XYZ file of C-alpha atoms in Angstrom:
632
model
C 52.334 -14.422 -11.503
C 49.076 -12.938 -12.474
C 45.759 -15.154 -10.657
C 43.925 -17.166 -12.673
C 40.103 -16.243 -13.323
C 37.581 -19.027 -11.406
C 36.779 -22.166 -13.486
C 33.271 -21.183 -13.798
C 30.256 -22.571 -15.986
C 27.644 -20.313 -17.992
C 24.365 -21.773 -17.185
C 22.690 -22.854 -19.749
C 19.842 -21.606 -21.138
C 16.569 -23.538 -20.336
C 13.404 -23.456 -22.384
C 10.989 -22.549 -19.733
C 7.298 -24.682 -19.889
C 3.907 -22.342 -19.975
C 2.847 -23.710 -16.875
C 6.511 -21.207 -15.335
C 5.434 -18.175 -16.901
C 4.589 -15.645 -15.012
C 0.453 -14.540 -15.669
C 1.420 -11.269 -17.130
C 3.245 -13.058 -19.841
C 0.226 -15.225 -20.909
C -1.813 -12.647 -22.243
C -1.147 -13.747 -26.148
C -1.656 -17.478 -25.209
C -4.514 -19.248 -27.224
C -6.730 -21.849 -25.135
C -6.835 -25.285 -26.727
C -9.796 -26.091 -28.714
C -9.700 -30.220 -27.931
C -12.999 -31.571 -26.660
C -14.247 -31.311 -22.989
C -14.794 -34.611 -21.496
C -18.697 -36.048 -21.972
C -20.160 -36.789 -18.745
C -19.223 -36.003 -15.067
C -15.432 -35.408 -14.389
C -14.086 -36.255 -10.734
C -11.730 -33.550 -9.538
C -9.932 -33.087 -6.200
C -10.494 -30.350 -3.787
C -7.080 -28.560 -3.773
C -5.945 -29.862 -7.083
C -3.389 -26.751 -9.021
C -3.343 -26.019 -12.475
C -1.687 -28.456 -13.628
C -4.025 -31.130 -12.066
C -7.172 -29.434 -13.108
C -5.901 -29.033 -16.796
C -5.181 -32.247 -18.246
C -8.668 -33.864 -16.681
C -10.560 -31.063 -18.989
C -8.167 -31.436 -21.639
C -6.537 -28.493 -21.676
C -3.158 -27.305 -20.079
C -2.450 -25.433 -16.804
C -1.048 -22.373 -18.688
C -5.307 -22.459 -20.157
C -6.215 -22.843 -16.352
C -4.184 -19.978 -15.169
C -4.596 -17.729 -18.032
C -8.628 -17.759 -17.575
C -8.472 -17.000 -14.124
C -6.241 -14.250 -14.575
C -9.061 -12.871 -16.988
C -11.073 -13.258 -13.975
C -8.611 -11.151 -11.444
C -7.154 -14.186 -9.861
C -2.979 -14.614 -10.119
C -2.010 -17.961 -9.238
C 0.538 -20.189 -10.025
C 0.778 -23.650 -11.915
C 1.528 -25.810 -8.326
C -1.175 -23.096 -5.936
C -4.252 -25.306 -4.830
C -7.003 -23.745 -6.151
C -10.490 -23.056 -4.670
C -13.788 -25.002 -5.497
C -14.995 -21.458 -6.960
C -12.066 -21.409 -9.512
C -12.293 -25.009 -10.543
C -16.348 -25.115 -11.326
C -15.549 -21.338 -12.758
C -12.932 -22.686 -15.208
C -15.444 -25.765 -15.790
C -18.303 -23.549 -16.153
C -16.958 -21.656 -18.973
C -15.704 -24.954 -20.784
C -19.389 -26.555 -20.482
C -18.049 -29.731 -18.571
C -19.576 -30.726 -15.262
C -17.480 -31.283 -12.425
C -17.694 -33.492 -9.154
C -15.408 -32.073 -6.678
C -14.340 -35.001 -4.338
C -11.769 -35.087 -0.801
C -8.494 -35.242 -1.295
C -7.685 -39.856 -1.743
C -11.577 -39.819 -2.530
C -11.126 -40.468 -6.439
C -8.365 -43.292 -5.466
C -10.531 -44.664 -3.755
C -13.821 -44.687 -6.350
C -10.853 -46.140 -8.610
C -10.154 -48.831 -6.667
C -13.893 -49.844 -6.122
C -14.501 -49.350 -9.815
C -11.681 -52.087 -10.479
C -11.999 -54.594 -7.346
C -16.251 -54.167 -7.534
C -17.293 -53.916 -11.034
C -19.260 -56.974 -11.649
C -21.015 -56.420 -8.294
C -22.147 -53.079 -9.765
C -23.997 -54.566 -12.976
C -27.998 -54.660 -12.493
C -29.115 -57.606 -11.225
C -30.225 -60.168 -13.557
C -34.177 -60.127 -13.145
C -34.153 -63.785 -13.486
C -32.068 -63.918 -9.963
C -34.398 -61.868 -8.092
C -36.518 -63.270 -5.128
C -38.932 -61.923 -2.605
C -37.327 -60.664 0.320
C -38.569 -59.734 3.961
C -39.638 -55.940 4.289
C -37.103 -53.650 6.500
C -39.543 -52.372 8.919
C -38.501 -49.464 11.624
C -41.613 -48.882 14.328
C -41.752 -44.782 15.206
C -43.354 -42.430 18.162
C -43.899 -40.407 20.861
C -42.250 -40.930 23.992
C -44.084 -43.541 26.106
C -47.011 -44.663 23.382
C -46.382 -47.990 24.064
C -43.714 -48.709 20.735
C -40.836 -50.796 23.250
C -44.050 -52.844 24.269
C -44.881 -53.438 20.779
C -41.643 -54.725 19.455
C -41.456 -56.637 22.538
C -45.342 -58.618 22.155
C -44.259 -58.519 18.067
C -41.042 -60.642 19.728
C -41.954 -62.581 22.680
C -44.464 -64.189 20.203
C -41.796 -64.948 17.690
C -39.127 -66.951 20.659
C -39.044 -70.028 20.844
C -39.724 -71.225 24.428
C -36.390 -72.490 26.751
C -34.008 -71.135 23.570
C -30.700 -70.032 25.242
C -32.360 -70.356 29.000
C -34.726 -67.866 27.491
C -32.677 -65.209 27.171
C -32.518 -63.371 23.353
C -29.171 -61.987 21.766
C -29.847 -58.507 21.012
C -27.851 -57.214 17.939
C -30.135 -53.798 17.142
C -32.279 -55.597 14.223
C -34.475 -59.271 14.585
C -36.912 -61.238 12.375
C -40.528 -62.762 12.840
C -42.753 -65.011 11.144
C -45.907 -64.495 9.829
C -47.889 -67.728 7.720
C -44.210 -68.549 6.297
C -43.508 -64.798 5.413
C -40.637 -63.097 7.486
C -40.533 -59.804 8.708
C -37.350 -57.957 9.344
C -37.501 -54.761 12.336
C -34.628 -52.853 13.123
C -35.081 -51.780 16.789
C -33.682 -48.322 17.358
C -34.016 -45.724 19.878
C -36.176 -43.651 17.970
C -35.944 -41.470 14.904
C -32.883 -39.651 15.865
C -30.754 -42.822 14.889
C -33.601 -43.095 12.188
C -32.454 -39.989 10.288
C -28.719 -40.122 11.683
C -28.271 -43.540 9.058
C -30.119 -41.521 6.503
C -27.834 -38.949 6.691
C -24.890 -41.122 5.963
C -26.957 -42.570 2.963
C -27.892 -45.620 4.461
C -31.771 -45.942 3.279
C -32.511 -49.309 5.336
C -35.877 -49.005 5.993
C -38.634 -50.182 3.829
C -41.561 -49.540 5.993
C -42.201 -47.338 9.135
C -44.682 -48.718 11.411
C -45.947 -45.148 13.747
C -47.436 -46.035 16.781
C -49.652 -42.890 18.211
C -51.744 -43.676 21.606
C -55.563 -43.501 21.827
C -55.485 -41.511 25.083
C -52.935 -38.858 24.116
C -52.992 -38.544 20.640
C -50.385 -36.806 17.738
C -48.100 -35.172 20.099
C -44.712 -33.503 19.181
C -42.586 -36.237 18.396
C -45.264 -37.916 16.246
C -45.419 -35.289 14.242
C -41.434 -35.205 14.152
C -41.520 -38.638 13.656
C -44.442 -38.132 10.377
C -41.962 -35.434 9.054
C -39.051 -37.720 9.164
C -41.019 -40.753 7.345
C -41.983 -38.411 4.860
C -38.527 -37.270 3.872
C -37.370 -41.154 3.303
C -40.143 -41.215 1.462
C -41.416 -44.635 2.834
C -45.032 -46.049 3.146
C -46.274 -45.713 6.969
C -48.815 -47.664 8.646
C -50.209 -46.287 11.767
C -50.753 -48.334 14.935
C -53.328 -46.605 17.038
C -51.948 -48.007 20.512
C -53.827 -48.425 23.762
C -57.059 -48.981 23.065
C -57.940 -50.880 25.849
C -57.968 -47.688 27.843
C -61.157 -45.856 29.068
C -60.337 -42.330 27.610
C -58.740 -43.924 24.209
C -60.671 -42.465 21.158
C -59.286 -43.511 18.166
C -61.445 -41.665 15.872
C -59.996 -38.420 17.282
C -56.145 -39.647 16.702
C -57.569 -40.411 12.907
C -58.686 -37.037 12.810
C -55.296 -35.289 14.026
C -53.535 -37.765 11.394
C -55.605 -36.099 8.893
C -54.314 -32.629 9.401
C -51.107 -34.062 8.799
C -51.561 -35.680 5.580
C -51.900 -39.165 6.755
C -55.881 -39.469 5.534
C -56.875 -43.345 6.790
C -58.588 -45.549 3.942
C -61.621 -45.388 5.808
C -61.787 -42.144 5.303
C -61.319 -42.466 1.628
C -57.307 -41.851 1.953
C -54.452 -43.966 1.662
C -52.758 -44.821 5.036
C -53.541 -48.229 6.904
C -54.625 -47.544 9.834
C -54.388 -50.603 13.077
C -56.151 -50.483 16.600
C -54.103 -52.669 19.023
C -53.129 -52.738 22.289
C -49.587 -53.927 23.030
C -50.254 -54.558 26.392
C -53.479 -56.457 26.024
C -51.537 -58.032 22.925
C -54.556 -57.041 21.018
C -54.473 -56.541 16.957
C -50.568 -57.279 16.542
C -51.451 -60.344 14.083
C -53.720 -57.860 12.392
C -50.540 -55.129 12.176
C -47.958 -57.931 10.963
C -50.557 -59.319 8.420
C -50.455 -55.627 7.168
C -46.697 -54.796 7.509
C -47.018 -58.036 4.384
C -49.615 -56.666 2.429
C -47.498 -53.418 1.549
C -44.647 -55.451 1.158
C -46.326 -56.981 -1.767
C -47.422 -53.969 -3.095
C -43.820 -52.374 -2.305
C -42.579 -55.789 -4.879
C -39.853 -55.917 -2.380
C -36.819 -58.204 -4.228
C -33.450 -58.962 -4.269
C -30.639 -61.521 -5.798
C -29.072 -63.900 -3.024
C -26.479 -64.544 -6.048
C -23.219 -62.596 -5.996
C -21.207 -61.295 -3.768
C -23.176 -59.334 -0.331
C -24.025 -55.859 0.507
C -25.539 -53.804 2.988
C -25.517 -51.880 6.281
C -23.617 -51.668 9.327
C -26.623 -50.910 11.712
C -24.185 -50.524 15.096
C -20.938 -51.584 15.617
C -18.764 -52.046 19.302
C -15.376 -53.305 20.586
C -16.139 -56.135 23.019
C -13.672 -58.264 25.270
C -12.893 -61.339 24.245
C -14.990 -61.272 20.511
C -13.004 -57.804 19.343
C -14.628 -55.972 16.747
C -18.803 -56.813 16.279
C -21.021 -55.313 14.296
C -24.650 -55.929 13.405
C -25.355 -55.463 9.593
C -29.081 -55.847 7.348
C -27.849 -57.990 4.368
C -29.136 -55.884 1.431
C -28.589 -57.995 -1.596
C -26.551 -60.874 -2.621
C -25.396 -63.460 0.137
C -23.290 -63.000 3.296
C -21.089 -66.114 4.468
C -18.404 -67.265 7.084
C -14.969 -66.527 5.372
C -15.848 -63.862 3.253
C -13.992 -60.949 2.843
C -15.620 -57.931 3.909
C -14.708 -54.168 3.865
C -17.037 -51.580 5.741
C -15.634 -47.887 5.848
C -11.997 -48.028 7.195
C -12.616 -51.440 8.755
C -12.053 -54.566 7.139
C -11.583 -58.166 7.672
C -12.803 -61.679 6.895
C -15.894 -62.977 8.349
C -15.183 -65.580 11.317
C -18.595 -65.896 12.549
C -22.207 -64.913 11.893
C -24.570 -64.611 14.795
C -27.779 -64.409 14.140
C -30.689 -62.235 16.275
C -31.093 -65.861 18.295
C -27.803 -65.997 19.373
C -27.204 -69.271 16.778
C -23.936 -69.322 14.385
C -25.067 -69.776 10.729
C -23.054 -70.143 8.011
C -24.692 -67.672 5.867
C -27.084 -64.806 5.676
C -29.305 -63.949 2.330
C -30.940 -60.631 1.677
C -33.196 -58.432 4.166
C -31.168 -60.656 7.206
C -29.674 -59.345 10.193
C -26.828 -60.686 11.685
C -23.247 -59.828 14.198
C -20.745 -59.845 12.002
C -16.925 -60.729 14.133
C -14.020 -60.540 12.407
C -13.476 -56.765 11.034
C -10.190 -54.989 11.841
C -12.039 -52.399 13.703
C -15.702 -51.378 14.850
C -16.823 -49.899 11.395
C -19.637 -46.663 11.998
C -23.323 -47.159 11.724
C -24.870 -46.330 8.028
C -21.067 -47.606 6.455
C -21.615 -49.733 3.874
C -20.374 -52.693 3.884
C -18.740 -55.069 0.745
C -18.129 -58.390 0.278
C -14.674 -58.150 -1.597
C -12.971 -60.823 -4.199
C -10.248 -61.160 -2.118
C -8.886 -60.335 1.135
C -6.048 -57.903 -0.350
C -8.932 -55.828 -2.222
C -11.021 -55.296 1.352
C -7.862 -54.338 3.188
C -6.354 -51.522 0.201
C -9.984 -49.987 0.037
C -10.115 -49.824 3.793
C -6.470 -48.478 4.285
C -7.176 -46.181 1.374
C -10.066 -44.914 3.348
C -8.265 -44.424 6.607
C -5.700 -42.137 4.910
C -8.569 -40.442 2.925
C -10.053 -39.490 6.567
C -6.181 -38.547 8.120
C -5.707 -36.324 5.123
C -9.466 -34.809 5.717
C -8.982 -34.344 9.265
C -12.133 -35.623 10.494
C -14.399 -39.055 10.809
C -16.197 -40.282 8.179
C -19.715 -39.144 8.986
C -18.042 -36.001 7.740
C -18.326 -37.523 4.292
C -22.674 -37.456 3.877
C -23.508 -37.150 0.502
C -27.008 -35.132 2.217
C -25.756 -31.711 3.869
C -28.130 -28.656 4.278
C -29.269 -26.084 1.784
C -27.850 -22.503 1.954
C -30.537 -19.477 1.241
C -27.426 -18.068 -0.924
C -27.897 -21.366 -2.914
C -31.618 -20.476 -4.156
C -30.773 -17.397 -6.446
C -28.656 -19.246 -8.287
C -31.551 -22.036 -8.431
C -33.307 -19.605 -10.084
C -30.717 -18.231 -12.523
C -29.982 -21.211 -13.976
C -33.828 -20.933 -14.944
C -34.618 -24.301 -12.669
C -37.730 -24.447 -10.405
C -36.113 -23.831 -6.946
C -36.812 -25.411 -4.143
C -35.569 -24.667 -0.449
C -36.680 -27.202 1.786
C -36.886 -25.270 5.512
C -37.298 -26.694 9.389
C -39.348 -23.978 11.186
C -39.126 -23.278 15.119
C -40.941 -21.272 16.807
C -42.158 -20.481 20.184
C -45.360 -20.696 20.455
C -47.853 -22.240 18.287
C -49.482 -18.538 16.796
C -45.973 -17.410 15.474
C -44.908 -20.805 14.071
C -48.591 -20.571 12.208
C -48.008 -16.581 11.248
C -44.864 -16.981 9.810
C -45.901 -20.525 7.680
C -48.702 -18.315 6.402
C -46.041 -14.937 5.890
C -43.358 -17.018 3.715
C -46.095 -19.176 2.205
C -46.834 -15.775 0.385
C -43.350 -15.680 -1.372
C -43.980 -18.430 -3.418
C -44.021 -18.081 -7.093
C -43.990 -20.110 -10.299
C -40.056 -20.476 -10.013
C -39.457 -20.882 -5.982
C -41.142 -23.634 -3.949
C -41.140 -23.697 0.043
C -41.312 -26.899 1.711
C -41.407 -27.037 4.931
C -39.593 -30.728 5.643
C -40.693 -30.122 9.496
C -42.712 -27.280 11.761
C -42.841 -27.028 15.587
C -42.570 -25.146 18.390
C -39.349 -24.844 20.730
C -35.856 -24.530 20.978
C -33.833 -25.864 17.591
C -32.395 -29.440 18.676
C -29.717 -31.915 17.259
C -32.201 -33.824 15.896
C -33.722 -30.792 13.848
C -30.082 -30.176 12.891
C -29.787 -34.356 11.470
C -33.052 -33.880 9.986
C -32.279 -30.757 7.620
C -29.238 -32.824 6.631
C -31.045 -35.606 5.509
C -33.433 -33.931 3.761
C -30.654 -30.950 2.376
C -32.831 -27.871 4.521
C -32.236 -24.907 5.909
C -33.226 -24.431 9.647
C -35.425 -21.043 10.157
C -35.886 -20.335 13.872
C -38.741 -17.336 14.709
C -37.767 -16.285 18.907
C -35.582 -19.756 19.521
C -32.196 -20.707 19.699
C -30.514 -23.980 18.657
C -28.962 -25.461 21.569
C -24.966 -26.374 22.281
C -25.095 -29.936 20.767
C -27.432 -28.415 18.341
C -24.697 -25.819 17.192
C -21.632 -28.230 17.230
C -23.685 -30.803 14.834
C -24.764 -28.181 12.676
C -20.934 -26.861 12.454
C -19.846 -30.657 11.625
C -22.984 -31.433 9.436
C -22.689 -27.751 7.087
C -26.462 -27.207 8.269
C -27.467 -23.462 7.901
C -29.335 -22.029 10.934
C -30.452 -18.456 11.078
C -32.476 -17.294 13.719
C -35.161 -13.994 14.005
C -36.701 -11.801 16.266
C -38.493 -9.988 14.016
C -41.106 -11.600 11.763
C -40.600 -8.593 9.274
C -36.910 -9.170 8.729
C -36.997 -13.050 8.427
C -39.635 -12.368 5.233
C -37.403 -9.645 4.309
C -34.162 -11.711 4.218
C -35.793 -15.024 2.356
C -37.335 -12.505 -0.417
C -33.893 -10.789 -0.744
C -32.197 -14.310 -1.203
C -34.589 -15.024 -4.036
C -33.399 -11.998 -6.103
C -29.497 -12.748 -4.903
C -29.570 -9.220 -2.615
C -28.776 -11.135 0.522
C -27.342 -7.896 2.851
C -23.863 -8.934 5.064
C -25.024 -11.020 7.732
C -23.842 -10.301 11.478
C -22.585 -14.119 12.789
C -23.316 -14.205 16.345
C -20.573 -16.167 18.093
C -21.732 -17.717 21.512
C -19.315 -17.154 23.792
C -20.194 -18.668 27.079
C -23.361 -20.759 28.686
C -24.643 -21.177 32.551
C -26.900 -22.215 33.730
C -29.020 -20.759 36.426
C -28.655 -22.990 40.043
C -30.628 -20.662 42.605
C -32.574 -17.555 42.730
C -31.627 -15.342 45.527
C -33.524 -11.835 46.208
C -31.425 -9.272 47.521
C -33.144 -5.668 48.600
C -32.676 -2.883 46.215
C -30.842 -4.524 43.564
C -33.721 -7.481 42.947
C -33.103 -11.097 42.085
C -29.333 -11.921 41.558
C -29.065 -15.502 39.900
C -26.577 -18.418 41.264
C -25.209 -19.819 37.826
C -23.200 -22.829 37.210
C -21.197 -22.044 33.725
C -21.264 -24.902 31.424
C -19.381 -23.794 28.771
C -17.076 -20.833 27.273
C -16.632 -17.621 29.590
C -19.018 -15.665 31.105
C -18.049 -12.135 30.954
C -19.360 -8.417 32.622
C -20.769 -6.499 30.504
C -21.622 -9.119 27.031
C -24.638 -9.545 25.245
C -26.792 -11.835 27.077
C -29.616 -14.284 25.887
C -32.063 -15.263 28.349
C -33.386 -18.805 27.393
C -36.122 -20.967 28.966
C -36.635 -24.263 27.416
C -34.475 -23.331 24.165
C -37.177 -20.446 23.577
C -35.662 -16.705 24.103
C -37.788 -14.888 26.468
C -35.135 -11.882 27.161
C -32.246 -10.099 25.652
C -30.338 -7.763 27.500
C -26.921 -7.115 29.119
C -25.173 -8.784 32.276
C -25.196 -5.978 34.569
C -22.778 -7.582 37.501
C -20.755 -10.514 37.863
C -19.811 -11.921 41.235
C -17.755 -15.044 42.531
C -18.579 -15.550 45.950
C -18.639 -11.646 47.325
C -15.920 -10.329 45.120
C -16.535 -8.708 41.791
C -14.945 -10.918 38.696
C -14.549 -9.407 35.599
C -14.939 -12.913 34.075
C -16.153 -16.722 34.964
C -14.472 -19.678 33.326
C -16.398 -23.023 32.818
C -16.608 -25.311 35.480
C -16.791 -22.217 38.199
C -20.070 -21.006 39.620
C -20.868 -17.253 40.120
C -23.947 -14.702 40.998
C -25.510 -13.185 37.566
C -27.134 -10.019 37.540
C -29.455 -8.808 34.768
C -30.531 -5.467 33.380
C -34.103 -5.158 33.560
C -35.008 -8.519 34.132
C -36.251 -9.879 37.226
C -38.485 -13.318 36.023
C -35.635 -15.511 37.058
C -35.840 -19.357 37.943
C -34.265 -22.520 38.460
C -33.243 -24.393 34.995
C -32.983 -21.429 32.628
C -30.056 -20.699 31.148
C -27.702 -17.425 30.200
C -26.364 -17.515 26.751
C -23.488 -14.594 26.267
C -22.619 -13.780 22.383
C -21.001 -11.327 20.158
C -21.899 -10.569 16.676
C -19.550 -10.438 13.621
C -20.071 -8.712 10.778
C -19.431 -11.386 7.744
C -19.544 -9.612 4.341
C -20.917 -11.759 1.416
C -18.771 -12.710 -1.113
């Protein structure tokens, strides 16, 4: 009995979609011809072809045909770079906002829970409200005094056994007008909120001493002012003392563009003395003059916003953060969403340690009741309902699992790239690159302004957001992302936490030796000829503990190693201060008396350097490696 063939079944046939055919097969396909989307179309980072598509009205198969024009195979479900989706966009005229991956849910779900909130205020709701003031400096010019005299005055004798809540921000009276100051550490958490968006600050009160005069950080701090583009009133400080001359502070102001209106400019000028308590009711009485002038409003009606100022987790209250009330009205049992956190509001303390029920514009207050600390510059919302605040804030948390990182990672600001400027220029706008110069010394910081001032034309504008001398710090790295610049440093080196913030923050640093090839290299990015650029990758940090002289061979140095590996034979950066005074080669490496052919953090070891015998206590060895990274 013959064997029976195997039951089997002839696949059918199935009409395969464009979006499965392979690129080569495309080539006779004709792109649709329906109209691109008016206005600004949100797309995901990552999204394929067949995302991308329908948003632009047109189909993957148009998506992956044009980039095959372009050299680039990919497939209908293959994520596709941010070049190919603003390429594809380009050539179909529509303009594109590339967003994170969950960020467009999210704008979604704000758009549907918030959009009443978002309407204009009616004009006929809009009242007066208390100026935002943040008071600015040098180290030790007297501002901690200030805001304390500006405070003391303000408390109300025997309140809470005289002791003050602190909750980062408090408010004064003035002849029935209220003043609101936030009271931060300085500008560094100044232009840190900035850099998350968060524009509190309405006016910046800089307080320069008589005796010393503009020193570093009050020029930092002028720079940073400037770039929030807020009104400043100086407080000349310490007047009282026998070497103060004020008209010599006036004078340095000048040269930095702050002209006093005695002089026939436009910045108020104060002479007090916090510690003699001299002139504050003449600085306050100002602080509400340019308030006025500023028209400073906003509605008390509708639901609250504003800004999360600090935020901590402490025992027995949970979650607390201080907020600034920016519009509309906070109260007890609202429900609020700030970043990931969320929550209803239990309690509102205000800066005298009193529960209110409710807090109206330009007020700060302790917020309890959010799920978790929310970050300082979050906005936060006062939601419909209690469901709304906790899917925007559990939307958020997944947007920032999915992104890997926090959300300070999500700034709107970021620095400028020098590759950016050609194509500035291309697209016939006036460019602009906004720079932070370092420098180490005074003469080259003022040689190399003058040098690039030079390469200014009609189409490319320099502005130089901030200019100093020293090592490149964090808080040079927050300010170029606040004010979207590139960091230029002329014989200086950014420092570790300067390096890992600019990493986080996408701020460009690029550092020179040679004045002849920083000119060189800004002039070649304004006609798009930037050359490959070498990446120099620090590899290991110590710092030095001991100088010991040893006949013959000269002065060996006792390092601690801070960070990375210290290895025989690297590249070797000899800093002082953040400025580079050598550059050589490590010569020998030691642990105790036994050659090492490499030092691990957290070890100490005996450094010796080619050529260079100027060794002390403090300085630190920076070892790197350079990598050539062609452009693309």
């Amino acid at each position: 009995m013959g064997r029976g063939r195997p039951n089997q079944r002839r696949p059918r046939r199935r009409r395969r979609n464009l979006e499965e055919l392979e690129p080569t097969q495309l080539t006779a396909y004709t792109p649709s011809t329906a109209p691109v989307p008016e206005g600004e179309v949100i797309v995901e980072r990552g999204s394929t072809a067949r995302d991308l598509g329908p948003k632009l009205n047109r189909s993957a198969g148009d998506v992956i045909r044009f980039l095959l024009l372009q050299g680039e195979m990919v497939t209908a479900t293959q994520s596709l770079s941010d070049d190919m989706i603003e390429l594809f966009a380009a050539e179909l005229g529509a303009v594109v906002r590339l967003v994170d991956p969950g960020e467009e849910r999210e704008a979604e779900l704000l758009a549907k829970f918030f959009d009443e909130d978002d309407e204009d205020d009616d004009e006929a709701t809009l009242r007066p409200r208390p100026p935002v003031v943040t008071v600015m400096g040098h180290v030790d010019h007297g501002k901690t005094l200030l805001l304390d005299r500006i405070r003391s005055a303000n408390v109300v004798a025997g309140e809470a056994g005289g002791i003050t809540q602190h909750i980062g921000a408090y408010q004064v009276e003035l002849d029935g007008h209220s003043i609101t100051f936030i009271d931060t550490p300085g500008h560094e958490a100044f232009t840190a909120m900035r850099a998350r968006g968060a524009e509190v600050t309405d006016i910046v009160i800089l307080v320069v001493a008589a005796d010393d005069g503009v020193m570093p950080q009050t020029v930092e701090a002028i720079n940073h002012a400037k770039a929030a583009d807020v009104p400043i009133i100086v407080a000349v400080n310490k007047i009282d003392r026998e070497e103060a001359d004020p008209n010599r502070v006036l004078q340095q102001l000048s040269e930095y563009g702050l002209v006093p209106e005695a002089w026939g400019g436009d910045t108020i000028t104060v002479e007090i003395s916090a510690l003699q308590n001299l002139g504050i009711d003449d600085l306050l009485e100002q602080v509400n003059l340019v308030a006025e002038v500023e028209e400073l409003v906003a509605s008390p009606e509708g639901h609250a916003r504003g800004v999360v100022l600090e935020a901590e987790l402490e025992v027995g209250r949970g979650p607390v953060a201080s907020v600034i009330v920016e519009r509309g009205t906070l109260r007890v049992g609202d429900p609020v969403v700030a970043g990931a956190a969320w929550g209803k509001v239990k309690a509102l303390i205000n800066d005298r340690g009193d529960q209110i029920k409710e807090a109206p514009p330009s007020t700060p207050v302790q917020v309890l009741g959010f799920s978790e600390p929310p970050n300082a510059g979050d906005e936060f919302r006062v939601a419909p309902e209690l469901a709304q605040a906790r899917t925007i804030g559990e939307a958020r948390a997944h947007r920032y699992r999915v992104a890997g990182h926090g959300p300070a990672a999500f700034s709107a600001l970021g620095g400028a790239k020098l590759e950016d400027l050609f194509e500035q220029i291309q697209r016939g706008e006036t460019a602009t690159l906004n720079m932070i110069l370092k420098a180490d010394v005074q003469g080259s910081l003022e040689a190399v302004t003058e040098s690039l001032r030079k390469l200014e034309r009609d189409d490319v504008k320099l502005s130089f957001v901030h200019r100093g001398v020293g090592g490149i710090t964090e808080n040079d790295v927050q300010l170029a992302q606040a004010s979207n610049a590139t960091i230029i440093g002329f014989n200086v080196r950014p420092d570790r936490r300067a390096r890992e913030q600019a990493e986080k923050s996408d701020v460009e640093i690029r550092t020179y030796e040679i004045i002849y090839k920083l000119i060189e290299e800004i002039e070649a990015a304004m006609l798009g000829l930037l050359a490959p650029v070498y990446e120099e990758v620090v590899t290991g940090e110590a710092e030095v503990r001991q100088v010991f002289r040893v006949p013959r061979i000269g002065a060996v140095a006792g390092c601690y190693v801070r960070d990375g590996v210290i290895t025989r034979g690297s590249k070797v950066r000899f800093l002082r201060d953040g400025v580079v005074i050598w550059k050589g080669t490590i010569t020998s490496l030691r642990r105790f008396k036994d050659d090492a052919r490499e030092v691990q953090a957290g070890f100490e070891c005996g450094i010796g350097l080619s050529d260079y015998q100027d060794l002390k206590e403090g300085d630190v060895i920076e070892t790197f490696e350079e990598r050539e990274i062609p452009r693309s």
